[in-house]
PDB file of C-alpha atoms and ligand atoms in Angstrom:
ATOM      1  CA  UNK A   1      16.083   3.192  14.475  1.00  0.00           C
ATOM      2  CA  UNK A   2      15.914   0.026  12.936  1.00  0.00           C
ATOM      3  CA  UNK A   3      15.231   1.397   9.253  1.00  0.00           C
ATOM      4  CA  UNK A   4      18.484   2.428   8.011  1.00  0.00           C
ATOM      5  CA  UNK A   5      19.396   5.432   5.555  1.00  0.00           C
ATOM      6  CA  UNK A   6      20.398   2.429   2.971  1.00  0.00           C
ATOM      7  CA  UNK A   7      17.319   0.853   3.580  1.00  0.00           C
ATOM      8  CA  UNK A   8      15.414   4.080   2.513  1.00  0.00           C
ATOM      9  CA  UNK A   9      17.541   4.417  -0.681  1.00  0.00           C
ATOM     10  CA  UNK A  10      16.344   0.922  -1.505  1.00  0.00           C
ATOM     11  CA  UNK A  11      12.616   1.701  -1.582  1.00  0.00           C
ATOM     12  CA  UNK A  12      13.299   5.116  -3.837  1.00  0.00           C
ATOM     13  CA  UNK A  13      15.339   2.780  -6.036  1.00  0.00           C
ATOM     14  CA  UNK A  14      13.036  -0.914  -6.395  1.00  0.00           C
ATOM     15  CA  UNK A  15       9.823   0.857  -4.431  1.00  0.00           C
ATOM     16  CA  UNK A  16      10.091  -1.490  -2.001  1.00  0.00           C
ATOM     17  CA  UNK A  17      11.728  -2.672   1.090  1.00  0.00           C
ATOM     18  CA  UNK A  18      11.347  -4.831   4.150  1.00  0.00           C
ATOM     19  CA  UNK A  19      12.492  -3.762   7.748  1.00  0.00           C
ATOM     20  CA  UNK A  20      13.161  -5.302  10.531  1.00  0.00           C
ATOM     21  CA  UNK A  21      10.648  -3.878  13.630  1.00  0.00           C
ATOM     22  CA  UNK A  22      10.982  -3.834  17.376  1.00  0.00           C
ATOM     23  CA  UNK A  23       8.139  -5.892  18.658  1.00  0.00           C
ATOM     24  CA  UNK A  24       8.801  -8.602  20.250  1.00  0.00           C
ATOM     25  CA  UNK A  25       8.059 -12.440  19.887  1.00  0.00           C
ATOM     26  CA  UNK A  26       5.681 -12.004  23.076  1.00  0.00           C
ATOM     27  CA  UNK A  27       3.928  -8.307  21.813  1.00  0.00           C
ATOM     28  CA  UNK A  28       3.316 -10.609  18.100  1.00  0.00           C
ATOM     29  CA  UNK A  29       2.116 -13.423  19.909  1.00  0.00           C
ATOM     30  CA  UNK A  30      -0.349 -10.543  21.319  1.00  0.00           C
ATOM     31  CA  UNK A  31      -0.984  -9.602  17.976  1.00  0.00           C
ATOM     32  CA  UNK A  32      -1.077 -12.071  16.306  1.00  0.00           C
ATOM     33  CA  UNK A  33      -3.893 -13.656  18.476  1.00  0.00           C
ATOM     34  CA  UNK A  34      -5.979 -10.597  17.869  1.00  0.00           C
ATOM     35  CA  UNK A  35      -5.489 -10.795  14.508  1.00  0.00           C
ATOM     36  CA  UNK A  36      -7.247 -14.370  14.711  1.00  0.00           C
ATOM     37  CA  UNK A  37      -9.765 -13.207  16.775  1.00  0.00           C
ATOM     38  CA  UNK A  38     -10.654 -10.670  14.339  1.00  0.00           C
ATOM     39  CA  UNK A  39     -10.573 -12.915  11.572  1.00  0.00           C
ATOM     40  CA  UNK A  40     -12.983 -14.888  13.371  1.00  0.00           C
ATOM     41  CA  UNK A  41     -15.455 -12.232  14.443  1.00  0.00           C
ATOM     42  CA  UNK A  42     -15.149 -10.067  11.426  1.00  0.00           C
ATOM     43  CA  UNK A  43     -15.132  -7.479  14.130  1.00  0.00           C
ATOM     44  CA  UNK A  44     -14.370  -4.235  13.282  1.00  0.00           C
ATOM     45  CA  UNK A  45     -10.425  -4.123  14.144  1.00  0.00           C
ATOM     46  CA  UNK A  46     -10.746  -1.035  16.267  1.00  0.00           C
ATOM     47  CA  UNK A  47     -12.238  -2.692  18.503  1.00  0.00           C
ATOM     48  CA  UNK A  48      -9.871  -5.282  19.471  1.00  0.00           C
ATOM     49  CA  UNK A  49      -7.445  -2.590  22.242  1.00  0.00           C
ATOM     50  CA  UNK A  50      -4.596  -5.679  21.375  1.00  0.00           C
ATOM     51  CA  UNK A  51      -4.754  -4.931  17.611  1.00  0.00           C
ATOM     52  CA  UNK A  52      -4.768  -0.783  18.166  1.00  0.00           C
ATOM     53  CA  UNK A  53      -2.152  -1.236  20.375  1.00  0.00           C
ATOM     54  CA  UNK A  54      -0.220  -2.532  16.965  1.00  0.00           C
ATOM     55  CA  UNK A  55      -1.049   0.712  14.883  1.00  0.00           C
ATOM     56  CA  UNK A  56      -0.678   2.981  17.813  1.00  0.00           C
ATOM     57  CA  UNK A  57       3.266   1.476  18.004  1.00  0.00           C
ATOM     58  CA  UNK A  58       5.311   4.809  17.765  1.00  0.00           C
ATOM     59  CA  UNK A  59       7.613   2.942  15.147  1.00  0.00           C
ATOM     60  CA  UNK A  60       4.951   2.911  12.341  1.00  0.00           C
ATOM     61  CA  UNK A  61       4.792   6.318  12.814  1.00  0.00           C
ATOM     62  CA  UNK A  62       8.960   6.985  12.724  1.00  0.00           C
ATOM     63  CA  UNK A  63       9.193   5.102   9.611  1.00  0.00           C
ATOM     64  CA  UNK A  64       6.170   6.796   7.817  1.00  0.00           C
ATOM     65  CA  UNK A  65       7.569   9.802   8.846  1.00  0.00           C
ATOM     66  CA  UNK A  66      11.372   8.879   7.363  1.00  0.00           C
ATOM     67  CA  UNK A  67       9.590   7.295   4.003  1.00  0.00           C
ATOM     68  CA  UNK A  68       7.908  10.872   3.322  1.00  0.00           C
ATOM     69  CA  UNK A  69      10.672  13.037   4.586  1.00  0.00           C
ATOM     70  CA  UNK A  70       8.426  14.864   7.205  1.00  0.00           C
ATOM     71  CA  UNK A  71       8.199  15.993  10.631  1.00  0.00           C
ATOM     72  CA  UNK A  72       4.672  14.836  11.211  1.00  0.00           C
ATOM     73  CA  UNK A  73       2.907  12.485   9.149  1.00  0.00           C
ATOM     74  CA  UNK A  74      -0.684  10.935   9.968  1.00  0.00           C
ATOM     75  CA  UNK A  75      -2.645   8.022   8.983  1.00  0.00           C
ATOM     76  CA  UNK A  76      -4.274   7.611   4.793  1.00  0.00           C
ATOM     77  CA  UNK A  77      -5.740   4.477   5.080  1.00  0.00           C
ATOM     78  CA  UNK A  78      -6.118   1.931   8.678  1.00  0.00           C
ATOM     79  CA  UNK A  79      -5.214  -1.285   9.860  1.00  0.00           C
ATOM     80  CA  UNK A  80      -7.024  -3.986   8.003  1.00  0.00           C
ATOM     81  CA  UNK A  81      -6.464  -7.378   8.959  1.00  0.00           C
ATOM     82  CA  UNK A  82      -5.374  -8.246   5.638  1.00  0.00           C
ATOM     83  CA  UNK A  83      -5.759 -12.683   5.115  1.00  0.00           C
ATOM     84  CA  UNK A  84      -4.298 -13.829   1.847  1.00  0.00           C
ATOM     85  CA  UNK A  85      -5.671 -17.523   2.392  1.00  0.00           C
ATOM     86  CA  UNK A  86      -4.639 -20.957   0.949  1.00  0.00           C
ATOM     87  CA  UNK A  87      -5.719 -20.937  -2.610  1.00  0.00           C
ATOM     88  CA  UNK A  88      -6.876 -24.166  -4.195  1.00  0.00           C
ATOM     89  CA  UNK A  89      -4.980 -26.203  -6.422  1.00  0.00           C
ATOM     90  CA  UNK A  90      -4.134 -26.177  -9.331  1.00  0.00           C
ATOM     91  CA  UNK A  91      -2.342 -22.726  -8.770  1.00  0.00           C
ATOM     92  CA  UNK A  92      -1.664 -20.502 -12.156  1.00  0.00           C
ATOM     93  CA  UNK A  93       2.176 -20.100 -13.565  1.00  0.00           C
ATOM     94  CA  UNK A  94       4.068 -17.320 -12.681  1.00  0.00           C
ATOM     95  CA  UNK A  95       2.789 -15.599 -15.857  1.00  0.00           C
ATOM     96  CA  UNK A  96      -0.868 -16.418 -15.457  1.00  0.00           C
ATOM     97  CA  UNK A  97      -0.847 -14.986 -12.116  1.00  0.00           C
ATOM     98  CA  UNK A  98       1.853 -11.832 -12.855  1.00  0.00           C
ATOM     99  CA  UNK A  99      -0.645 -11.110 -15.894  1.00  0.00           C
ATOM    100  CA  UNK A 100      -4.027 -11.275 -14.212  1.00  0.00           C
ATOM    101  CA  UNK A 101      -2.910  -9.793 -11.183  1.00  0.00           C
ATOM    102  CA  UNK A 102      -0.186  -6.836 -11.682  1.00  0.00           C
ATOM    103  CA  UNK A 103      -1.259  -3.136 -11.274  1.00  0.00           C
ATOM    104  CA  UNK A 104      -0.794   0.065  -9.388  1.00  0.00           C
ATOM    105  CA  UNK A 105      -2.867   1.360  -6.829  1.00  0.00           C
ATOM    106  CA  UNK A 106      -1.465   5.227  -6.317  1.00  0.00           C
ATOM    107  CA  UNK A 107      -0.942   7.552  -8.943  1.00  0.00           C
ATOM    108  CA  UNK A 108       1.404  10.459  -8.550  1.00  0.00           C
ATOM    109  CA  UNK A 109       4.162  12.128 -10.218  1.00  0.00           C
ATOM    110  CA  UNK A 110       7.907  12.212 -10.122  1.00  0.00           C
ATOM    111  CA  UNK A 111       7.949  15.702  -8.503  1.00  0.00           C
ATOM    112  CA  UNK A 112       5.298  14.256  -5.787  1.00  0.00           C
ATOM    113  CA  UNK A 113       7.804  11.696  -5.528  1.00  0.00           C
ATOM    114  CA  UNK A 114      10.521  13.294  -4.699  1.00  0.00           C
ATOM    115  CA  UNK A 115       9.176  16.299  -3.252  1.00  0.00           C
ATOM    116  CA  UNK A 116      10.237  17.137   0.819  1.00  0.00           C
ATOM    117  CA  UNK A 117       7.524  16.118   2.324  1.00  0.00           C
ATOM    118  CA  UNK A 118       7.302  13.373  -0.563  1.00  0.00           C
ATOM    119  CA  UNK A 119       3.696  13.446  -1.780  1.00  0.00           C
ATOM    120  CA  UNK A 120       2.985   9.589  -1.697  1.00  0.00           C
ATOM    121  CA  UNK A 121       1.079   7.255   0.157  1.00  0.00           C
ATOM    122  CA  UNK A 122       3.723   5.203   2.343  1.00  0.00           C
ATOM    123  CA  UNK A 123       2.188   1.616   2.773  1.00  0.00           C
ATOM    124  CA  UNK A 124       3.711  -0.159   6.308  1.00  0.00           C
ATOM    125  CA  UNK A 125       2.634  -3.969   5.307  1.00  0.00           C
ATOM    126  CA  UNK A 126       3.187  -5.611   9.353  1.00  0.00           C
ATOM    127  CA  UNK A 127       3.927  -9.355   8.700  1.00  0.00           C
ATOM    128  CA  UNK A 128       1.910 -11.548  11.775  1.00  0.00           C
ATOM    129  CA  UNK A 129       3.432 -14.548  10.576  1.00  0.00           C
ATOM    130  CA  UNK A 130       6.108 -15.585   8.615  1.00  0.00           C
ATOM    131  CA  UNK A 131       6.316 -14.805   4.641  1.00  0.00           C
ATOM    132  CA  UNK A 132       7.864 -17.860   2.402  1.00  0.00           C
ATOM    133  CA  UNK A 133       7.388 -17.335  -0.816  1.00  0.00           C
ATOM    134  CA  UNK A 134       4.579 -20.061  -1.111  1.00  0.00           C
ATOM    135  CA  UNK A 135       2.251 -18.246   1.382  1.00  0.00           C
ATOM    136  CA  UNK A 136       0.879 -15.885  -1.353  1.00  0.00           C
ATOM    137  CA  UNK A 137       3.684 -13.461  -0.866  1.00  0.00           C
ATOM    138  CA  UNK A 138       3.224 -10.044  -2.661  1.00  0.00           C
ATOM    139  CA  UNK A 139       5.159 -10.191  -6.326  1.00  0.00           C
ATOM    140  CA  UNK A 140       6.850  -6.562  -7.162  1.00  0.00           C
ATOM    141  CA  UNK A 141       8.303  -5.263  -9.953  1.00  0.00           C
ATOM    142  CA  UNK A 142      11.310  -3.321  -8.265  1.00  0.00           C
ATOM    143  CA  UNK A 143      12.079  -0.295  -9.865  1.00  0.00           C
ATOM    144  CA  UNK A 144       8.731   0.304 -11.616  1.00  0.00           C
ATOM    145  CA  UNK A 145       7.394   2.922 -10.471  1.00  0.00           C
ATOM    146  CA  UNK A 146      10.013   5.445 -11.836  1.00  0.00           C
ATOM    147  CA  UNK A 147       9.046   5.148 -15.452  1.00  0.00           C
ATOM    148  CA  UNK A 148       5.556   5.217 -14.840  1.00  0.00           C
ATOM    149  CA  UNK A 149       5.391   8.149 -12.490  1.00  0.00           C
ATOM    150  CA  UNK A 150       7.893   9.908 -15.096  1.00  0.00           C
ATOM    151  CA  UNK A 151       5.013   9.099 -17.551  1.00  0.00           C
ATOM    152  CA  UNK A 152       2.510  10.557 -15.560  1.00  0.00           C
ATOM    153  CA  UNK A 153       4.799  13.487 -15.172  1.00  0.00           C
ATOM    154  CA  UNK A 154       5.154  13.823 -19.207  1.00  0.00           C
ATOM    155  CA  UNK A 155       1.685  13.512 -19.789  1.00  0.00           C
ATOM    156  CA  UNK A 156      -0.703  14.769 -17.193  1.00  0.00           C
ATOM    157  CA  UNK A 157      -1.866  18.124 -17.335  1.00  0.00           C
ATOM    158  CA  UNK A 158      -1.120  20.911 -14.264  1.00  0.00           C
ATOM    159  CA  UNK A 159      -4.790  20.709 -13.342  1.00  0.00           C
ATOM    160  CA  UNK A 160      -4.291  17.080 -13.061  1.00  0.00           C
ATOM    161  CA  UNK A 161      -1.278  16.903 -11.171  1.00  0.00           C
ATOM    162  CA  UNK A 162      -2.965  19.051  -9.168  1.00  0.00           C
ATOM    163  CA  UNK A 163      -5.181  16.005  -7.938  1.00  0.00           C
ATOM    164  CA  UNK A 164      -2.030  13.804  -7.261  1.00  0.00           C
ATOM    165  CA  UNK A 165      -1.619  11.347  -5.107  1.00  0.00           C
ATOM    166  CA  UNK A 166      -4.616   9.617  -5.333  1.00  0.00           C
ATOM    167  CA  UNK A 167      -5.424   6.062  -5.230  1.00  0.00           C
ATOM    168  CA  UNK A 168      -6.504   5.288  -8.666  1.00  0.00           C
ATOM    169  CA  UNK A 169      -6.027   1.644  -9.454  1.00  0.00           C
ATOM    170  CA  UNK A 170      -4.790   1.093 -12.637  1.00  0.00           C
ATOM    171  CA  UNK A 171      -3.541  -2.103 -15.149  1.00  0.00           C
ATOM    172  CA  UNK A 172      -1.523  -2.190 -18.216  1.00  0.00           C
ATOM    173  CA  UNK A 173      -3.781  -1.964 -20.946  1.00  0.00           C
ATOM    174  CA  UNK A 174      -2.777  -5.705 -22.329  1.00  0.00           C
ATOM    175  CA  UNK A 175      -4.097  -8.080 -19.242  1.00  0.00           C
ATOM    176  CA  UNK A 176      -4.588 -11.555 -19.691  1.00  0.00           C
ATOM    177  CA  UNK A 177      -8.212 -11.658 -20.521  1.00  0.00           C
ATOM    178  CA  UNK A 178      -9.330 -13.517 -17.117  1.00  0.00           C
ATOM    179  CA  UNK A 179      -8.744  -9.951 -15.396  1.00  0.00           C
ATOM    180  CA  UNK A 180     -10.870  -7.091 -16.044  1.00  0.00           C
ATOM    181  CA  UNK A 181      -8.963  -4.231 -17.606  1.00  0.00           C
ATOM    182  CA  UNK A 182      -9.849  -0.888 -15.515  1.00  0.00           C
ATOM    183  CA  UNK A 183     -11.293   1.998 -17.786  1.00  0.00           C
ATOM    184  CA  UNK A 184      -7.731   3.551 -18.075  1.00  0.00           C
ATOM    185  CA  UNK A 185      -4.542   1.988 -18.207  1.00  0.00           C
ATOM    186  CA  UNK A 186      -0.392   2.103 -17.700  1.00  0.00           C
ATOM    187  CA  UNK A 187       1.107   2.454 -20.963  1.00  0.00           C
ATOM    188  CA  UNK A 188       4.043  -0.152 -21.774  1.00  0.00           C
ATOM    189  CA  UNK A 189       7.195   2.068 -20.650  1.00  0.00           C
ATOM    190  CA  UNK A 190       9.896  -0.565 -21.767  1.00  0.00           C
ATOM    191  CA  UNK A 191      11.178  -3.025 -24.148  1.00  0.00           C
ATOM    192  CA  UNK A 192       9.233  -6.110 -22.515  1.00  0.00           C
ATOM    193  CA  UNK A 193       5.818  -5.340 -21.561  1.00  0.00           C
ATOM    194  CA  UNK A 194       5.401  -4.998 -18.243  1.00  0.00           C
ATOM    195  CA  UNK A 195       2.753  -8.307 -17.989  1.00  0.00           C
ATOM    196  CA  UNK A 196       6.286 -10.093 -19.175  1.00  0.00           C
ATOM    197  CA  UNK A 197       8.038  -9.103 -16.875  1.00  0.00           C
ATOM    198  CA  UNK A 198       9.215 -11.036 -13.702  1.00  0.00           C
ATOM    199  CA  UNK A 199       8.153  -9.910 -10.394  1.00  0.00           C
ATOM    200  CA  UNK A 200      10.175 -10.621  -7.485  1.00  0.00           C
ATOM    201  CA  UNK A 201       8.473 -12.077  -4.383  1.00  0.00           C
ATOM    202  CA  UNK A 202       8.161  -9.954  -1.490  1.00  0.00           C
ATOM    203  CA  UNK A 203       9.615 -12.547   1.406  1.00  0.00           C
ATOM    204  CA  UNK A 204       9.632 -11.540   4.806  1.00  0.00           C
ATOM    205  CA  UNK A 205      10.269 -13.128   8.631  1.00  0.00           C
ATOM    206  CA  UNK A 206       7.121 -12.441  10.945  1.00  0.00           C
ATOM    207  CA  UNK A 207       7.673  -9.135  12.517  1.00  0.00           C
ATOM    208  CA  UNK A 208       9.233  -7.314   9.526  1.00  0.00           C
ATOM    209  CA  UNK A 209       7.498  -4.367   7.505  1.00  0.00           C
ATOM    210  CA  UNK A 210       7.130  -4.237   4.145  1.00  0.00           C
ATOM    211  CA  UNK A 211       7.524  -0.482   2.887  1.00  0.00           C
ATOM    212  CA  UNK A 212       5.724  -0.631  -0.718  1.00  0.00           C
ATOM    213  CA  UNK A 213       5.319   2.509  -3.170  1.00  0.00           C
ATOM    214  CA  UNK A 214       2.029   1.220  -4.970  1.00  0.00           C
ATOM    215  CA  UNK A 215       2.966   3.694  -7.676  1.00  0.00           C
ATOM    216  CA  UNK A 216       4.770   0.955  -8.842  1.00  0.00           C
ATOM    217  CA  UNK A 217       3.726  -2.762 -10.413  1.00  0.00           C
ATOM    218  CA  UNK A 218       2.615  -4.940  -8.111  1.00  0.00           C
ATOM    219  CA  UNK A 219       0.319  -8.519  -7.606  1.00  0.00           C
ATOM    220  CA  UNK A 220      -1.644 -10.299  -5.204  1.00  0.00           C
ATOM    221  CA  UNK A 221      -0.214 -14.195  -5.632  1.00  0.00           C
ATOM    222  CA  UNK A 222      -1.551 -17.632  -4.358  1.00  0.00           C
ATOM    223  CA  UNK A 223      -0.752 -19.179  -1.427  1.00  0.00           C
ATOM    224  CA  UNK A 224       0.108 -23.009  -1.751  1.00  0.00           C
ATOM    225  CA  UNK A 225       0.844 -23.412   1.616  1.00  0.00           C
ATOM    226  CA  UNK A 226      -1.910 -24.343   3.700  1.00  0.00           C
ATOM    227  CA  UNK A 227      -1.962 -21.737   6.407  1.00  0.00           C
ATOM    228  CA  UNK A 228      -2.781 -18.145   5.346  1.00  0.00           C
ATOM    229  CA  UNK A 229      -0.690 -15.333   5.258  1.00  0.00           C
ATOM    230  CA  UNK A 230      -1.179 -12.673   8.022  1.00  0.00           C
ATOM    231  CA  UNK A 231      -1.100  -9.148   7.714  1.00  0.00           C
ATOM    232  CA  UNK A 232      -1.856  -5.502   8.665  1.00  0.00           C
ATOM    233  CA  UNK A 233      -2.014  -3.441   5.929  1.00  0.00           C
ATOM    234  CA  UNK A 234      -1.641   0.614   6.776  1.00  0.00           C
ATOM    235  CA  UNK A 235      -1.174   3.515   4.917  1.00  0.00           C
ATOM    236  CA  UNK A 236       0.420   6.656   6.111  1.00  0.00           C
ATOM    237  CA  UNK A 237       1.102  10.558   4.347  1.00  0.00           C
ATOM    238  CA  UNK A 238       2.864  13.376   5.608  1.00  0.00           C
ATOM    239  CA  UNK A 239       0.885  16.630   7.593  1.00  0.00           C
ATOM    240  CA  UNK A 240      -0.423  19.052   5.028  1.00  0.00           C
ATOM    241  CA  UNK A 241      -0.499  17.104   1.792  1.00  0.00           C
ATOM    242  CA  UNK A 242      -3.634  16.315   0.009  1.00  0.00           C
ATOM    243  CA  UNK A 243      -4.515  12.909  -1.709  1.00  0.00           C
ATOM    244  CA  UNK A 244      -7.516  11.875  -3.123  1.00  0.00           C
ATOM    245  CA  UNK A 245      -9.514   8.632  -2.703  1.00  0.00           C
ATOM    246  CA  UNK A 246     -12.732   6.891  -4.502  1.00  0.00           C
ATOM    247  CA  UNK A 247     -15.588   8.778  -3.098  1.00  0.00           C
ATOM    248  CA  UNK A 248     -17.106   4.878  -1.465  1.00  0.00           C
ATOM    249  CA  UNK A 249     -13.406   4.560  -0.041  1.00  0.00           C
ATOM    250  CA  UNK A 250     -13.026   7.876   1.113  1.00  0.00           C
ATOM    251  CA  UNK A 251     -16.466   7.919   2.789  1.00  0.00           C
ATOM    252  CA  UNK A 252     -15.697   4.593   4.713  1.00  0.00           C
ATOM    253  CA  UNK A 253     -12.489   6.446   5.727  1.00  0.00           C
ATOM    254  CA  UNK A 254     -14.626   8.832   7.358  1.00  0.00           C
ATOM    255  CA  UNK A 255     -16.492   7.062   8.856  1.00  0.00           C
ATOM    256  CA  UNK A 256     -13.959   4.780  10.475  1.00  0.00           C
ATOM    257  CA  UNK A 257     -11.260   7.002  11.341  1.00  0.00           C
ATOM    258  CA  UNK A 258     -12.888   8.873  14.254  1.00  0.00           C
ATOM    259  CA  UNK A 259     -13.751   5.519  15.857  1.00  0.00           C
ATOM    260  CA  UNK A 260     -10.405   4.446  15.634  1.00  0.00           C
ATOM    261  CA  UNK A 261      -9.061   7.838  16.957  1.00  0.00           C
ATOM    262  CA  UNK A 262     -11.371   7.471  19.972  1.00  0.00           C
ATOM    263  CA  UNK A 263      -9.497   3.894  20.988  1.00  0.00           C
ATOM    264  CA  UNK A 264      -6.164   5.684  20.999  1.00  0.00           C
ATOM    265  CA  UNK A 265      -4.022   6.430  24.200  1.00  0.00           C
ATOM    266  CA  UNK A 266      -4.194   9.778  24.483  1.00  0.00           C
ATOM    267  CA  UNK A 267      -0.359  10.564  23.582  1.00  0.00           C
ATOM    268  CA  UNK A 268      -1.088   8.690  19.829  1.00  0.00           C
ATOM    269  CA  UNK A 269      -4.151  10.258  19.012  1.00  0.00           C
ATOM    270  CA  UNK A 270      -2.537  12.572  16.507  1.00  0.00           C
ATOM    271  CA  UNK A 271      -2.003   9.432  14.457  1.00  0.00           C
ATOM    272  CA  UNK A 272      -5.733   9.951  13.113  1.00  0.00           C
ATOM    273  CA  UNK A 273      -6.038  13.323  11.440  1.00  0.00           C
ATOM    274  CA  UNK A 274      -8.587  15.894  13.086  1.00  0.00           C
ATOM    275  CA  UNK A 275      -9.910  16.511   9.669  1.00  0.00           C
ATOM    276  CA  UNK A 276     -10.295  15.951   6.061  1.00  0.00           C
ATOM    277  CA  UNK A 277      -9.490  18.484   4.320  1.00  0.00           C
ATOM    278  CA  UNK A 278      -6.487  16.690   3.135  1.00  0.00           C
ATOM    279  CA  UNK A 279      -8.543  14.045   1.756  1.00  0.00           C
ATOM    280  CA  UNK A 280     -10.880  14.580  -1.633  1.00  0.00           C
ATOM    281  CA  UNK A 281     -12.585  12.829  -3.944  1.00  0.00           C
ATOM    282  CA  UNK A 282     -11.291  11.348  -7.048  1.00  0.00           C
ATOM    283  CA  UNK A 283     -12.858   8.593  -9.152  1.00  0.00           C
ATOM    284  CA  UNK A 284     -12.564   7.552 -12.305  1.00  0.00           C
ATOM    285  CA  UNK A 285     -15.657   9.988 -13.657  1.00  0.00           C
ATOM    286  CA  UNK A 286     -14.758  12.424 -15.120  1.00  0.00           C
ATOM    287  CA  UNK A 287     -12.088  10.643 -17.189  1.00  0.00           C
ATOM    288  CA  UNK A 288      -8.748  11.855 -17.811  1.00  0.00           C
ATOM    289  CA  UNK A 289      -7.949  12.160 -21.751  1.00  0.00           C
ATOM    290  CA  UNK A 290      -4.074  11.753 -20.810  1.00  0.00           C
ATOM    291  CA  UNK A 291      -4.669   8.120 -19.763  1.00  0.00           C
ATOM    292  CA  UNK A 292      -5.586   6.526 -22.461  1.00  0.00           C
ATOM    293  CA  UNK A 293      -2.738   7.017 -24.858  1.00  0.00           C
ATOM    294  CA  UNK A 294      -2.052   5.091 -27.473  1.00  0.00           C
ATOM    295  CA  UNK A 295       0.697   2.190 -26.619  1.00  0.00           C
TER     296      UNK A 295
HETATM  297 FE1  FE2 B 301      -2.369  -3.194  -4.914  1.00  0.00          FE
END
C-alpha cells in the first residue's frame, strides 16, 4: 500500500496530502489520452471504457477506504475530467487570488471527523499530468479545517448536525469584493483572518493523488503556464453514512451514477452505491440561524 500510516496522519493534521499511486507511465499515457479525448468531445466520461478503467482502479477504493476508517466505502461524487486551463495574463497576486477564491466545500463536525467510519467526504484528486506550482495548482490552508469544524461543532444545533456532511459551499464572510459572498459564511477562527492568510500550493508529479478534506480552506488558482492542468476529481464516503448534497447536484448524481455503474467490470460494481438513501437533500433554504454569527 503505497499510502502510508504517516501519510494518513498528515491529512488529519494539514487536511491534505499527496500519494504516490501505482499506475504506470503506460496505464497514464492511457489515461491521459482519454482524458483529452473527453475534453474534446465533452463526452460524458462514462463513456470513454479507458477513463472508467481509471475510477474502477481498486487503489482509489483502498485509500478511500483507509481516509474514512471503513471496511467498505462507495462512491459521493464521480470522475469529472476536471481542466484548470491557462489563464490570461495579467494573473492576480497571491492575495487577490487567495481572497477571491478561498472557501470550503463540505461542512461537518469534529465528531463526524473523527468518528470510525469518519463521516467526511474523502476527495481522491488523480493528477494526469504533472502539477508545478504555475499550472493553477490548488492553494490550501493546511490545518484549517480543525477550527472550523470545531466551530461548527460549538455552534450547530443536534438537529443540524444531524444533516452533516453535506456539501455546503461556504466563504469567510470578508471576501474581496470581486467574489460573491455565499448567503452564509465561515466566521474568522484566528488572529489573522483567514483571507490573510497564506495558502500553500498543492504540487504534485503526474500520477500522484491528492487526498483533500474540503472542510478545510481551500482555492482554485491561475495557471501561467500555457498547458492546462489535468485532473480527475472523485469523491468517496464510507458504507452506511449519510451526506447531503444541493438538490440540482444531488439529482445529477442520480442520474449519472447508474450509467456509470452499468460500465463497470462486474467485480467493481459495488463502487457505485445500489441506492440513495444515503444521499439527501440539503440547500441553503431553509437557512441555518447558527451560520451567520456575528464575527
Ligand atoms: Fe472547493
Amino acid at each position: 500500500m503505497q499510502f502510508t500510516d504517516e501519510q494518513l496522519a498528515q491529512y488529519e493534521a494539514d487536511g491534505a496530502v499527496t500519494i504516490d499511486s501505482p499506475f504506470t507511465e503506460q496505464e497514464l499515457d492511457r489515461a491521459e489520452a482519454a482524458w483529452d479525448r473527453l475534453q474534446q468531445s465533452g463526452d460524458a466520461p462514462y463513456n470513454d471504457p479507458d477513463y472508467v478503467d481509471v475510477i474502477q482502479h481498486p487503489f482509489f477504493e483502498e485509500v478511500a477506504r483507509k481516509v474514512l476508517r471503513a471496511e467498505a466505502v462507495h462512491l459521493w461524487w464521480g470522475l469529472a475530467p476536471h481542466a484548470r486551463p491557462p489563464s490570461d495574463a495579467p494573473y492576480g497576486s497571491v492575495r487577490d487570488q487567495w481572497g477571491a477564491g478561498c472557501h470550503t466545500d463540505i461542512q461537518a463536525t469534529m465528531e463526524d471527523f473523527t468518528a470510525s467510519p469518519r463521516r467526511m467526504r474523502a476527495e481522491l484528486w488523480f493528477w494526469l499530468n504533472d502539477v508545478p506550482v504555475n499550472r493553477g495548482a490548488m492553494r490550501i490552508l493546511p490545518g484549517s479545517h480543525r477550527p472550523i469544524m470545531e466551530h461548527w461543532s460549538r455552534v450547530l444545533t443536534p438537529e443540524q448536525k444531524k444533516m452533516l456532511p453535506r456539501v455546503h459551499g461556504l466563504r469567510p464572510s470578508n471576501v474581496s469584493e470581486k467574489a460573491p459572498a455565499y448567503p452564509e459564511h465561515v466566521p474568522d477562527l484566528q488572529d489573522t483572518p483567514w483571507i490573510e492568510q497564506e495558502p500553500t500550493a498543492a504540487v504534485a508529479r503526474r500520477g500522484q493523488i491528492l487526498i483533500l478534506c474540503s472542510a478545510g480552506m481551500h482555492s482554485a488558482w491561475q495557471n501561467e503556464d500555457n498547458v492546462p492542468r489535468k485532473g480527475m476529481g472523485t469523491a468517496w464516503v464510507a458504507e452506511g453514512v449519510a451526506c447531503g448534497l444541493p438538490k440540482n447536484q444531488r439529482e445529477g448524481l442520480m442520474d449519472f451514477f447508474p450509467r456509470l455503474g452499468s460500465k463497470l467490470r462486474p467485480e467493481r460494481a459495488h463502487i457505485v452505491p445500489s441506492d440513495f438513501d444515503w444521499l439527501f437533500e440539503s440547500d441553503y433554504e431553509p437557512k441555518w440561524p447558527e451560520t451567520f454569527l456575528p464575527e
